[in-house]
């Protein structure tokens, strides 16, 4: 039988700076708090993602929840096998929330 052709999932669009600004946790922004969150997203055959927070620093400021909301704005080409979209691709991403420079 011929070898199967597998293609990994690929991010085609990330949340923009404007997206992150809109989603910035209000209390953190008011107090000038910045944060960093790392997520892992599993990619479905339809290109939607299911994400979980791997790490959040600092905790308790809403950065994890804001990152999960931002993750809905990722656009992803799903993994394929012989050209057919499949569940099972994933990616990890770090989102940096900067209150100001």
PDB file of C-alpha atoms in Angstrom:
ATOM      1  CA  UNK A   1       0.000   0.000   0.000  1.00  0.00           C
ATOM      2  CA  UNK A   2       1.178   3.564  -0.625  1.00  0.00           C
ATOM      3  CA  UNK A   3       2.531   5.555   2.301  1.00  0.00           C
ATOM      4  CA  UNK A   4       0.059   7.881   4.004  1.00  0.00           C
ATOM      5  CA  UNK A   5       0.682  11.589   3.725  1.00  0.00           C
ATOM      6  CA  UNK A   6       0.344  13.294   7.107  1.00  0.00           C
ATOM      7  CA  UNK A   7       0.437  17.069   7.530  1.00  0.00           C
ATOM      8  CA  UNK A   8       0.637  18.681  10.980  1.00  0.00           C
ATOM      9  CA  UNK A   9      -1.812  21.342  12.151  1.00  0.00           C
ATOM     10  CA  UNK A  10      -0.610  24.886  11.438  1.00  0.00           C
ATOM     11  CA  UNK A  11      -1.571  28.241  12.920  1.00  0.00           C
ATOM     12  CA  UNK A  12      -2.765  30.534  10.135  1.00  0.00           C
ATOM     13  CA  UNK A  13      -3.800  33.522  12.277  1.00  0.00           C
ATOM     14  CA  UNK A  14      -2.983  34.605  15.829  1.00  0.00           C
ATOM     15  CA  UNK A  15      -4.813  37.039  18.109  1.00  0.00           C
ATOM     16  CA  UNK A  16      -3.716  40.600  17.325  1.00  0.00           C
ATOM     17  CA  UNK A  17      -2.408  43.219  19.724  1.00  0.00           C
ATOM     18  CA  UNK A  18      -5.828  44.888  19.493  1.00  0.00           C
ATOM     19  CA  UNK A  19      -7.477  41.578  20.448  1.00  0.00           C
ATOM     20  CA  UNK A  20      -5.264  41.310  23.522  1.00  0.00           C
ATOM     21  CA  UNK A  21      -5.901  44.925  24.460  1.00  0.00           C
ATOM     22  CA  UNK A  22      -9.676  44.300  24.313  1.00  0.00           C
ATOM     23  CA  UNK A  23      -9.348  41.176  26.479  1.00  0.00           C
ATOM     24  CA  UNK A  24      -6.806  42.506  29.011  1.00  0.00           C
ATOM     25  CA  UNK A  25      -8.015  41.773  32.572  1.00  0.00           C
ATOM     26  CA  UNK A  26      -9.448  45.076  33.794  1.00  0.00           C
ATOM     27  CA  UNK A  27      -8.120  44.974  37.371  1.00  0.00           C
ATOM     28  CA  UNK A  28      -4.632  44.062  36.143  1.00  0.00           C
ATOM     29  CA  UNK A  29      -4.680  46.889  33.612  1.00  0.00           C
ATOM     30  CA  UNK A  30      -5.836  49.411  36.230  1.00  0.00           C
ATOM     31  CA  UNK A  31      -2.983  48.372  38.526  1.00  0.00           C
ATOM     32  CA  UNK A  32      -0.320  48.159  35.809  1.00  0.00           C
ATOM     33  CA  UNK A  33       0.133  44.389  36.194  1.00  0.00           C
ATOM     34  CA  UNK A  34       1.621  42.389  33.318  1.00  0.00           C
ATOM     35  CA  UNK A  35       1.487  38.618  32.946  1.00  0.00           C
ATOM     36  CA  UNK A  36       2.619  35.611  30.942  1.00  0.00           C
ATOM     37  CA  UNK A  37       0.503  32.552  30.159  1.00  0.00           C
ATOM     38  CA  UNK A  38       1.450  29.339  28.340  1.00  0.00           C
ATOM     39  CA  UNK A  39      -1.343  27.290  26.764  1.00  0.00           C
ATOM     40  CA  UNK A  40      -1.646  23.986  24.941  1.00  0.00           C
ATOM     41  CA  UNK A  41      -4.329  23.766  22.276  1.00  0.00           C
ATOM     42  CA  UNK A  42      -5.656  20.586  20.716  1.00  0.00           C
ATOM     43  CA  UNK A  43      -6.872  21.123  17.162  1.00  0.00           C
ATOM     44  CA  UNK A  44     -10.073  19.527  15.912  1.00  0.00           C
ATOM     45  CA  UNK A  45     -10.676  18.395  12.342  1.00  0.00           C
ATOM     46  CA  UNK A  46     -12.870  21.489  11.802  1.00  0.00           C
ATOM     47  CA  UNK A  47      -9.978  23.793  12.812  1.00  0.00           C
ATOM     48  CA  UNK A  48     -11.427  24.779  16.192  1.00  0.00           C
ATOM     49  CA  UNK A  49      -9.158  24.587  19.218  1.00  0.00           C
ATOM     50  CA  UNK A  50      -9.636  23.348  22.779  1.00  0.00           C
ATOM     51  CA  UNK A  51      -7.032  24.996  25.001  1.00  0.00           C
ATOM     52  CA  UNK A  52      -5.813  24.534  28.560  1.00  0.00           C
ATOM     53  CA  UNK A  53      -3.541  26.727  30.646  1.00  0.00           C
ATOM     54  CA  UNK A  54      -0.147  25.125  31.312  1.00  0.00           C
ATOM     55  CA  UNK A  55       1.269  28.017  33.343  1.00  0.00           C
ATOM     56  CA  UNK A  56       0.189  31.477  34.445  1.00  0.00           C
ATOM     57  CA  UNK A  57       2.340  34.160  36.073  1.00  0.00           C
ATOM     58  CA  UNK A  58       1.176  35.881  38.171  1.00  0.00           C
ATOM     59  CA  UNK A  59      -1.867  33.855  39.224  1.00  0.00           C
ATOM     60  CA  UNK A  60      -5.073  35.439  40.442  1.00  0.00           C
ATOM     61  CA  UNK A  61      -5.119  38.392  38.030  1.00  0.00           C
ATOM     62  CA  UNK A  62      -7.276  36.870  35.282  1.00  0.00           C
ATOM     63  CA  UNK A  63      -4.552  36.334  32.700  1.00  0.00           C
ATOM     64  CA  UNK A  64      -5.327  32.621  32.284  1.00  0.00           C
ATOM     65  CA  UNK A  65      -9.009  33.234  31.552  1.00  0.00           C
ATOM     66  CA  UNK A  66      -8.168  36.136  29.229  1.00  0.00           C
ATOM     67  CA  UNK A  67      -5.716  33.914  27.348  1.00  0.00           C
ATOM     68  CA  UNK A  68      -8.353  31.207  26.884  1.00  0.00           C
ATOM     69  CA  UNK A  69     -10.719  33.855  25.464  1.00  0.00           C
ATOM     70  CA  UNK A  70      -7.937  35.102  23.164  1.00  0.00           C
ATOM     71  CA  UNK A  71      -7.270  31.525  22.021  1.00  0.00           C
ATOM     72  CA  UNK A  72     -10.719  31.474  20.387  1.00  0.00           C
ATOM     73  CA  UNK A  73      -9.277  33.959  17.900  1.00  0.00           C
ATOM     74  CA  UNK A  74      -6.599  31.542  16.647  1.00  0.00           C
ATOM     75  CA  UNK A  75      -7.290  30.231  13.164  1.00  0.00           C
ATOM     76  CA  UNK A  76      -5.725  26.854  12.509  1.00  0.00           C
ATOM     77  CA  UNK A  77      -5.444  24.567   9.514  1.00  0.00           C
ATOM     78  CA  UNK A  78      -6.122  21.124  11.014  1.00  0.00           C
ATOM     79  CA  UNK A  79      -3.819  18.161  10.662  1.00  0.00           C
ATOM     80  CA  UNK A  80      -4.594  16.014   7.636  1.00  0.00           C
ATOM     81  CA  UNK A  81      -4.037  12.430   6.586  1.00  0.00           C
ATOM     82  CA  UNK A  82      -4.118  11.904   2.829  1.00  0.00           C
ATOM     83  CA  UNK A  83      -5.769  15.318   2.505  1.00  0.00           C
ATOM     84  CA  UNK A  84      -8.578  14.554   4.978  1.00  0.00           C
ATOM     85  CA  UNK A  85      -8.751  16.798   8.086  1.00  0.00           C
ATOM     86  CA  UNK A  86      -8.268  14.889  11.337  1.00  0.00           C
ATOM     87  CA  UNK A  87      -8.510  15.558  15.044  1.00  0.00           C
ATOM     88  CA  UNK A  88      -5.336  15.370  17.053  1.00  0.00           C
ATOM     89  CA  UNK A  89      -2.996  18.160  16.069  1.00  0.00           C
ATOM     90  CA  UNK A  90      -1.837  20.489  18.817  1.00  0.00           C
ATOM     91  CA  UNK A  91       0.311  23.502  19.518  1.00  0.00           C
ATOM     92  CA  UNK A  92       1.671  25.319  22.545  1.00  0.00           C
ATOM     93  CA  UNK A  93       1.780  29.092  22.686  1.00  0.00           C
ATOM     94  CA  UNK A  94       2.979  31.736  25.136  1.00  0.00           C
ATOM     95  CA  UNK A  95       0.931  34.935  25.425  1.00  0.00           C
ATOM     96  CA  UNK A  96       2.558  37.961  27.055  1.00  0.00           C
ATOM     97  CA  UNK A  97       0.219  40.551  28.544  1.00  0.00           C
ATOM     98  CA  UNK A  98       1.980  43.904  28.864  1.00  0.00           C
ATOM     99  CA  UNK A  99       0.255  46.585  30.935  1.00  0.00           C
ATOM    100  CA  UNK A 100       2.473  49.318  29.524  1.00  0.00           C
ATOM    101  CA  UNK A 101       6.011  50.164  28.607  1.00  0.00           C
TER     102      UNK A 101
END
